[in-house]
CSV table of C-alpha atoms in Angstrom, one decimal:
chain,number,residue,atom,x,y,z
A,36,UNK,CA,9.5,-46.8,-20.2
A,37,UNK,CA,7.4,-43.8,-19.1
A,38,UNK,CA,8.4,-40.2,-19.3
A,39,UNK,CA,11.1,-39.2,-16.8
A,40,UNK,CA,11.8,-36.0,-15.0
A,41,UNK,CA,14.4,-34.7,-12.6
A,42,UNK,CA,13.2,-31.8,-10.4
A,43,UNK,CA,15.8,-29.8,-8.5
A,44,UNK,CA,14.4,-28.0,-5.4
A,45,UNK,CA,11.6,-30.5,-5.2
A,46,UNK,CA,10.6,-29.9,-1.6
A,47,UNK,CA,10.2,-26.1,-2.0
A,48,UNK,CA,6.9,-24.4,-2.7
A,49,UNK,CA,7.2,-24.5,-6.5
A,50,UNK,CA,9.0,-27.9,-6.5
A,51,UNK,CA,6.2,-29.7,-4.7
A,52,UNK,CA,3.6,-28.3,-7.1
A,53,UNK,CA,5.7,-29.3,-10.1
A,54,UNK,CA,6.3,-32.8,-8.8
A,55,UNK,CA,2.6,-33.3,-8.1
A,56,UNK,CA,1.6,-32.1,-11.5
A,57,UNK,CA,4.1,-34.2,-13.4
A,58,UNK,CA,3.0,-37.3,-11.4
A,59,UNK,CA,-0.7,-36.7,-12.2
A,60,UNK,CA,0.4,-36.7,-15.9
A,61,UNK,CA,2.1,-40.0,-15.5
A,62,UNK,CA,5.7,-39.0,-15.3
A,63,UNK,CA,8.4,-40.8,-13.2
A,64,UNK,CA,10.1,-38.2,-11.1
A,65,UNK,CA,13.4,-38.0,-9.3
A,66,UNK,CA,12.6,-35.4,-6.6
A,67,UNK,CA,15.9,-33.7,-5.7
A,68,UNK,CA,16.5,-31.4,-2.7
A,69,UNK,CA,19.2,-30.6,-0.2
A,70,UNK,CA,17.3,-32.2,2.6
A,71,UNK,CA,15.7,-34.9,0.5
A,72,UNK,CA,13.0,-35.5,3.2
A,73,UNK,CA,11.2,-36.0,5.4
A,74,UNK,CA,9.8,-32.5,4.9
A,75,UNK,CA,7.7,-33.9,2.0
A,76,UNK,CA,6.5,-37.5,1.9
A,77,UNK,CA,5.4,-38.6,-1.6
A,78,UNK,CA,2.6,-41.1,-1.8
A,79,UNK,CA,3.6,-44.8,-2.1
A,80,UNK,CA,3.3,-45.9,-5.7
A,81,UNK,CA,3.4,-42.3,-7.0
A,82,UNK,CA,6.5,-43.0,-9.1
A,83,UNK,CA,8.5,-40.4,-7.1
A,84,UNK,CA,12.1,-41.2,-6.0
A,85,UNK,CA,13.5,-38.9,-3.4
A,86,UNK,CA,17.1,-37.9,-3.8
A,87,UNK,CA,19.3,-36.0,-1.3
A,88,UNK,CA,21.7,-33.7,-3.1
A,89,UNK,CA,23.5,-30.4,-2.7
A,90,UNK,CA,22.9,-29.1,-6.2
A,91,UNK,CA,26.2,-27.2,-6.1
A,92,UNK,CA,28.0,-30.5,-6.1
A,93,UNK,CA,28.5,-30.9,-9.9
A,94,UNK,CA,29.6,-34.6,-9.7
A,95,UNK,CA,26.6,-35.6,-7.6
A,96,UNK,CA,24.2,-33.8,-10.0
A,97,UNK,CA,25.8,-35.7,-12.9
A,98,UNK,CA,25.3,-39.0,-11.0
A,99,UNK,CA,21.6,-38.2,-10.4
A,100,UNK,CA,20.9,-37.2,-14.0
A,101,UNK,CA,23.4,-39.8,-15.3
A,102,UNK,CA,20.8,-42.3,-16.4
A,103,UNK,CA,19.2,-39.5,-18.4
A,104,UNK,CA,15.8,-37.7,-18.2
A,105,UNK,CA,13.3,-36.4,-20.6
A,106,UNK,CA,13.0,-33.1,-18.8
A,107,UNK,CA,15.0,-31.4,-16.0
A,108,UNK,CA,13.1,-28.9,-14.0
A,109,UNK,CA,15.2,-26.5,-11.9
A,110,UNK,CA,13.3,-24.5,-9.3
A,111,UNK,CA,16.3,-23.1,-7.5
A,112,UNK,CA,18.9,-22.2,-10.2
A,113,UNK,CA,20.7,-18.9,-9.8
A,114,UNK,CA,23.6,-17.2,-11.5
A,115,UNK,CA,26.0,-18.0,-14.3
A,116,UNK,CA,27.5,-20.9,-12.4
A,117,UNK,CA,24.3,-22.8,-12.2
A,118,UNK,CA,23.6,-22.0,-15.8
A,119,UNK,CA,27.0,-23.5,-16.8
A,120,UNK,CA,26.4,-26.5,-14.5
A,121,UNK,CA,23.1,-27.3,-16.2
A,122,UNK,CA,24.5,-26.8,-19.7
A,123,UNK,CA,27.4,-29.2,-18.9
A,124,UNK,CA,24.8,-32.1,-18.5
A,125,UNK,CA,24.7,-32.3,-22.3
A,126,UNK,CA,22.8,-35.1,-23.9
A,127,UNK,CA,21.8,-36.6,-20.5
A,128,UNK,CA,18.9,-34.1,-20.6
A,129,UNK,CA,16.2,-34.1,-23.2
A,130,UNK,CA,15.0,-30.5,-22.3
A,131,UNK,CA,14.8,-28.2,-19.3
A,132,UNK,CA,12.3,-25.9,-17.7
A,133,UNK,CA,14.0,-23.4,-15.4
A,134,UNK,CA,12.4,-20.9,-13.0
A,135,UNK,CA,13.5,-17.3,-13.4
A,136,UNK,CA,11.7,-14.2,-12.2
A,137,UNK,CA,9.7,-11.2,-13.4
A,138,UNK,CA,12.2,-9.0,-11.4
A,139,UNK,CA,14.7,-9.2,-14.4
A,140,UNK,CA,12.7,-6.5,-16.2
A,141,UNK,CA,13.8,-2.9,-16.3
A,142,UNK,CA,11.8,0.1,-17.6
A,143,UNK,CA,12.8,2.3,-20.6
A,144,UNK,CA,14.8,4.6,-18.3
A,145,UNK,CA,16.9,1.6,-17.1
A,146,UNK,CA,15.3,1.3,-13.7
A,147,UNK,CA,14.8,-2.2,-12.3
A,148,UNK,CA,13.4,-3.5,-9.1
A,149,UNK,CA,16.9,-4.0,-7.6
A,150,UNK,CA,18.1,-0.5,-8.6
A,151,UNK,CA,17.7,1.1,-5.2
A,152,UNK,CA,15.8,0.4,-2.0
A,153,UNK,CA,12.2,1.1,-2.8
A,154,UNK,CA,12.9,1.4,-6.5
A,155,UNK,CA,9.8,0.8,-8.7
A,156,UNK,CA,10.1,0.7,-12.5
A,157,UNK,CA,7.6,2.6,-14.6
A,158,UNK,CA,5.9,0.5,-17.3
A,159,UNK,CA,3.3,1.8,-19.6
A,160,UNK,CA,1.3,-1.4,-19.9
A,161,UNK,CA,1.5,-5.2,-19.4
A,162,UNK,CA,5.2,-6.2,-19.8
A,163,UNK,CA,6.0,-8.7,-22.5
A,164,UNK,CA,9.0,-11.0,-22.8
A,165,UNK,CA,10.5,-8.5,-25.2
A,166,UNK,CA,10.9,-5.9,-22.5
A,167,UNK,CA,14.6,-5.0,-21.7
A,168,UNK,CA,16.2,-6.7,-18.7
A,169,UNK,CA,18.8,-5.6,-16.2
A,170,UNK,CA,22.4,-6.5,-16.9
A,171,UNK,CA,23.7,-9.9,-15.9
A,172,UNK,CA,25.2,-9.6,-12.4
A,173,UNK,CA,25.8,-12.6,-10.1
A,174,UNK,CA,25.8,-10.3,-7.0
A,175,UNK,CA,22.1,-9.2,-7.2
A,176,UNK,CA,18.9,-11.3,-7.4
A,177,UNK,CA,17.6,-9.9,-10.6
A,178,UNK,CA,21.1,-9.7,-12.2
A,179,UNK,CA,21.8,-13.3,-11.2
A,180,UNK,CA,18.7,-14.6,-12.8
A,181,UNK,CA,19.6,-12.7,-16.0
A,182,UNK,CA,23.1,-14.3,-15.9
A,183,UNK,CA,21.5,-17.7,-15.6
A,184,UNK,CA,19.2,-17.1,-18.5
A,185,UNK,CA,22.0,-15.8,-20.8
A,186,UNK,CA,24.2,-18.8,-20.1
A,187,UNK,CA,21.4,-21.3,-20.8
A,188,UNK,CA,20.1,-19.6,-23.9
A,189,UNK,CA,23.6,-19.3,-25.4
A,190,UNK,CA,25.2,-22.6,-24.4
A,191,UNK,CA,22.8,-25.3,-23.4
A,192,UNK,CA,22.8,-28.1,-25.9
A,193,UNK,CA,19.2,-29.0,-25.2
A,194,UNK,CA,16.0,-27.0,-25.4
A,195,UNK,CA,15.4,-24.6,-22.5
A,196,UNK,CA,12.2,-22.9,-21.4
A,197,UNK,CA,12.8,-20.1,-19.0
A,198,UNK,CA,9.8,-19.2,-16.9
A,199,UNK,CA,9.7,-15.6,-15.5
A,200,UNK,CA,7.4,-16.0,-12.5
A,201,UNK,CA,5.6,-13.2,-10.9
A,202,UNK,CA,5.3,-13.0,-7.1
A,203,UNK,CA,4.8,-16.7,-6.2
A,204,UNK,CA,2.1,-17.6,-3.8
A,205,UNK,CA,0.3,-20.7,-2.4
A,206,UNK,CA,0.6,-23.3,0.2
A,207,UNK,CA,4.1,-24.3,1.4
A,208,UNK,CA,5.7,-20.8,1.0
A,209,UNK,CA,8.6,-20.1,3.3
A,210,UNK,CA,7.6,-16.4,3.3
A,211,UNK,CA,3.8,-16.3,2.7
A,212,UNK,CA,2.7,-12.8,1.8
A,213,UNK,CA,-1.0,-13.7,2.5
A,214,UNK,CA,-0.2,-14.0,6.2
A,215,UNK,CA,-0.3,-10.2,6.4
A,216,UNK,CA,-4.1,-10.3,5.6
A,217,UNK,CA,-4.8,-13.7,7.2
A,218,UNK,CA,-3.5,-12.9,10.6
A,219,UNK,CA,-5.5,-9.6,10.6
A,220,UNK,CA,-8.7,-11.5,9.8
A,221,UNK,CA,-8.0,-14.2,12.4
A,222,UNK,CA,-7.4,-11.4,15.0
A,223,UNK,CA,-10.7,-9.9,13.8
A,224,UNK,CA,-9.0,-6.6,13.3
A,225,UNK,CA,-11.8,-4.2,12.4
A,226,UNK,CA,-9.8,-1.8,10.4
A,227,UNK,CA,-7.2,-2.0,7.5
A,228,UNK,CA,-4.8,0.7,6.3
A,229,UNK,CA,-3.7,0.5,2.6
A,230,UNK,CA,-0.9,2.5,1.1
A,231,UNK,CA,-1.4,3.9,-2.5
A,232,UNK,CA,-5.1,3.6,-1.8
A,233,UNK,CA,-4.8,-0.1,-2.3
A,234,UNK,CA,-5.0,0.4,-6.0
A,235,UNK,CA,-1.6,-1.0,-7.1
A,236,UNK,CA,-1.1,-4.4,-8.7
A,237,UNK,CA,1.9,-6.6,-8.1
A,238,UNK,CA,1.4,-9.6,-10.5
A,239,UNK,CA,1.0,-12.8,-8.5
A,240,UNK,CA,1.8,-16.3,-9.8
A,241,UNK,CA,0.2,-19.3,-8.1
A,242,UNK,CA,2.6,-22.2,-7.7
A,243,UNK,CA,0.0,-24.4,-9.3
A,244,UNK,CA,-0.1,-22.2,-12.4
A,245,UNK,CA,3.7,-22.4,-12.6
A,246,UNK,CA,3.5,-26.2,-12.4
A,247,UNK,CA,0.9,-26.3,-15.2
A,248,UNK,CA,3.2,-24.3,-17.5
A,249,UNK,CA,6.2,-26.5,-16.6
A,250,UNK,CA,4.2,-29.5,-17.7
A,251,UNK,CA,3.3,-27.8,-21.0
A,252,UNK,CA,6.9,-27.0,-21.7
A,253,UNK,CA,8.0,-30.5,-20.8
A,254,UNK,CA,5.5,-31.9,-23.3
A,255,UNK,CA,6.5,-29.4,-26.0
A,256,UNK,CA,10.2,-28.6,-25.5
A,257,UNK,CA,11.7,-25.5,-27.1
A,258,UNK,CA,14.0,-22.6,-26.6
A,259,UNK,CA,11.8,-19.8,-25.2
A,260,UNK,CA,11.3,-17.2,-22.4
A,261,UNK,CA,7.8,-17.0,-21.0
A,262,UNK,CA,6.0,-14.9,-18.4
A,263,UNK,CA,4.0,-16.8,-15.7
A,264,UNK,CA,1.3,-14.9,-13.9
A,265,UNK,CA,-2.2,-15.4,-12.6
A,266,UNK,CA,-5.1,-14.3,-14.9
A,267,UNK,CA,-6.7,-10.9,-14.1
A,268,UNK,CA,-4.2,-9.9,-11.4
A,269,UNK,CA,-6.1,-8.2,-8.6
A,270,UNK,CA,-5.3,-4.9,-6.8
A,271,UNK,CA,-4.0,-5.0,-3.3
A,272,UNK,CA,-7.4,-3.9,-2.1
A,273,UNK,CA,-9.0,-6.8,-3.9
A,274,UNK,CA,-6.5,-9.2,-2.5
A,275,UNK,CA,-7.3,-8.2,1.1
A,276,UNK,CA,-11.0,-8.4,0.4
A,277,UNK,CA,-10.6,-11.9,-1.1
A,278,UNK,CA,-8.8,-13.2,2.0
A,279,UNK,CA,-11.5,-11.6,4.3
A,280,UNK,CA,-14.2,-13.4,2.3
A,281,UNK,CA,-12.5,-16.8,2.8
A,282,UNK,CA,-12.3,-16.2,6.5
A,283,UNK,CA,-15.7,-14.5,6.9
A,284,UNK,CA,-14.2,-11.3,8.1
A,285,UNK,CA,-15.0,-7.6,7.3
A,286,UNK,CA,-12.8,-4.6,7.9
A,287,UNK,CA,-13.2,-0.9,7.5
A,288,UNK,CA,-10.6,0.4,5.1
A,289,UNK,CA,-8.5,3.6,5.4
A,290,UNK,CA,-6.8,4.6,2.2
A,291,UNK,CA,-3.5,6.5,2.1
A,292,UNK,CA,-2.8,8.6,-0.9
A,293,UNK,CA,0.9,7.7,-0.9
A,294,UNK,CA,3.4,5.1,0.4
A,295,UNK,CA,2.4,5.0,4.0
A,296,UNK,CA,5.1,3.8,6.4
A,297,UNK,CA,6.4,0.5,7.7
A,298,UNK,CA,3.6,-1.2,9.5
A,299,UNK,CA,1.1,1.5,8.5
A,300,UNK,CA,-0.5,0.6,5.2
A,301,UNK,CA,2.5,-1.0,3.5
A,302,UNK,CA,1.5,-4.6,2.7
A,303,UNK,CA,3.8,-7.3,1.1
A,304,UNK,CA,2.0,-6.6,-2.2
A,305,UNK,CA,2.3,-2.8,-2.1
A,306,UNK,CA,4.0,-1.2,-5.1
A,307,UNK,CA,4.2,2.5,-5.9
A,308,UNK,CA,3.4,1.7,-9.5
A,309,UNK,CA,1.5,-1.3,-10.8
A,310,UNK,CA,3.4,-4.2,-12.4
A,311,UNK,CA,1.5,-6.5,-14.7
A,312,UNK,CA,2.9,-9.1,-17.1
A,313,UNK,CA,1.5,-10.0,-20.6
A,314,UNK,CA,0.6,-13.7,-20.5
A,315,UNK,CA,-0.3,-14.1,-24.2
A,316,UNK,CA,2.9,-15.8,-25.4
A,317,UNK,CA,2.5,-18.8,-23.2
A,318,UNK,CA,-0.9,-19.4,-24.6
A,319,UNK,CA,0.3,-19.0,-28.2
A,320,UNK,CA,3.4,-21.1,-27.8
A,321,UNK,CA,2.1,-23.9,-25.7
A,322,UNK,CA,-1.7,-23.6,-25.5
A,323,UNK,CA,-1.2,-22.9,-21.8
A,324,UNK,CA,-4.3,-22.1,-19.7
A,325,UNK,CA,-4.0,-21.2,-16.0
A,326,UNK,CA,-5.6,-23.6,-13.5
A,327,UNK,CA,-6.7,-20.9,-11.0
A,328,UNK,CA,-6.9,-17.2,-10.5
A,329,UNK,CA,-5.7,-15.5,-7.3
A,330,UNK,CA,-9.0,-15.7,-5.4
A,331,UNK,CA,-9.5,-19.3,-6.5
A,332,UNK,CA,-6.1,-20.3,-5.0
A,333,UNK,CA,-6.9,-18.7,-1.6
A,334,UNK,CA,-9.0,-21.4,0.2
A,335,UNK,CA,-6.1,-23.9,0.0
A,336,UNK,CA,-3.5,-21.3,0.9
A,337,UNK,CA,-5.5,-19.9,3.8
A,338,UNK,CA,-6.2,-23.4,5.2
A,339,UNK,CA,-2.5,-24.2,5.1
A,340,UNK,CA,-1.6,-20.9,6.8
A,341,UNK,CA,-4.2,-21.4,9.6
A,342,UNK,CA,-3.0,-25.0,10.2
A,343,UNK,CA,0.7,-24.1,10.1
A,344,UNK,CA,0.3,-21.3,12.7
A,345,UNK,CA,-2.2,-23.1,14.9
A,346,UNK,CA,-1.1,-23.0,18.6
A,347,UNK,CA,2.2,-21.2,17.7
A,348,UNK,CA,3.6,-17.7,17.7
A,349,UNK,CA,3.5,-16.6,14.0
A,350,UNK,CA,7.1,-15.6,14.2
A,351,UNK,CA,8.0,-19.2,15.1
A,352,UNK,CA,5.7,-20.6,12.3
A,353,UNK,CA,7.1,-18.2,9.6
A,354,UNK,CA,10.6,-17.1,10.7
A,355,UNK,CA,11.6,-15.7,7.3
A,356,UNK,CA,8.6,-13.4,7.4
A,357,UNK,CA,9.4,-12.3,10.9
A,358,UNK,CA,13.0,-11.5,9.8
A,359,UNK,CA,11.8,-9.6,6.8
A,360,UNK,CA,8.9,-7.6,8.4
A,361,UNK,CA,10.5,-6.9,11.8
A,362,UNK,CA,8.3,-5.8,14.7
A,363,UNK,CA,6.0,-3.4,12.9
A,364,UNK,CA,3.8,-5.7,10.7
A,365,UNK,CA,1.0,-6.0,13.3
A,366,UNK,CA,1.4,-2.9,15.4
A,367,UNK,CA,-2.3,-2.3,15.9
A,368,UNK,CA,-1.7,0.4,18.5
A,369,UNK,CA,0.3,2.4,16.0
A,370,UNK,CA,-2.5,2.0,13.5
A,371,UNK,CA,-5.1,3.2,16.0
A,372,UNK,CA,-3.0,6.3,16.7
A,373,UNK,CA,-2.8,7.0,13.0
A,374,UNK,CA,-6.5,6.7,12.5
A,375,UNK,CA,-7.2,9.0,15.5
A,376,UNK,CA,-4.8,11.5,14.0
A,377,UNK,CA,-6.3,11.1,10.6
A,378,UNK,CA,-3.0,10.9,8.8
A,379,UNK,CA,0.2,8.8,8.1
A,380,UNK,CA,3.4,10.6,7.5
A,381,UNK,CA,1.6,13.9,6.9
A,382,UNK,CA,-0.7,12.2,4.3
A,383,UNK,CA,-4.4,12.1,5.1
A,384,UNK,CA,-6.1,8.8,5.9
A,385,UNK,CA,-9.4,8.5,3.9
A,386,UNK,CA,-12.1,6.1,5.0
A,387,UNK,CA,-13.0,4.0,2.0
A,388,UNK,CA,-16.6,4.9,2.2
A,389,UNK,CA,-15.8,8.6,1.9
A,390,UNK,CA,-13.7,8.5,-1.2
């Protein structure tokens, strides 16, 4: 019998990439999701079996895993309850790879990303897996992921690899950050405002890179925590330029020496201070090599975004983005007024060519 995997959250952005990567390596996959389909149709003969399941139903999960699996991949686990639920599967599972988040980290002053609205930890260099984390707390996103990690590392009777992903991107995202740049290019918007002079880095993680590391962990099980991020993470300014290149667009940039304001220079990737993860441990532990960098992932992502939004209001195509961004994301008239005034929130706007 071939290698078998159960993937929870299989129709989400990360789950699809994971299932596809495991299938290419010859694994038989039970693709588990709340909807089960038809959102994703797996190719006939791929060895994928679609399963409809509410993962909070403990008995149903036991039935799905009951025949056993070599690896269980959980793309949607959160909090101590899910940690205990997975640990209770016992010897039905050979090993597990569970998606966590880089947002668990806190700086040396105890500041994490969830601390306050707009909180931004201060790290002195690339963050390793040894960096302190926030306290476990099932009521916050970062705290809930820490609670999940703690339960699994302390009580799972099988090897668990925890993958602390950066800001996940790629085709299939429910809230694609790249749309901020893609829509502007499609609109042929001739100018772009960038807070913090576009110099910050918010470490991205391509879903395909995550899937590659999931496979590496499945092949070589062990108890470990690993960062997952793209190689050579780009600045916000470089991200915008890379999207423009894919779409054959050019924009004059205006740089803000500070945070800007909602809709005026604040992009989905803007951070007050850069956040970069150290990726060395994944290479040393598993021989992991990323399959793409940020720019290399963009043609596929951009093509998917353009096709998904074709003939539709973008707020209908990406409702989670619309709810998150509100009405200000593409207020071009407000941008034009700021450029005419030469400032945003009292901070000067500097044309990039006059730095």
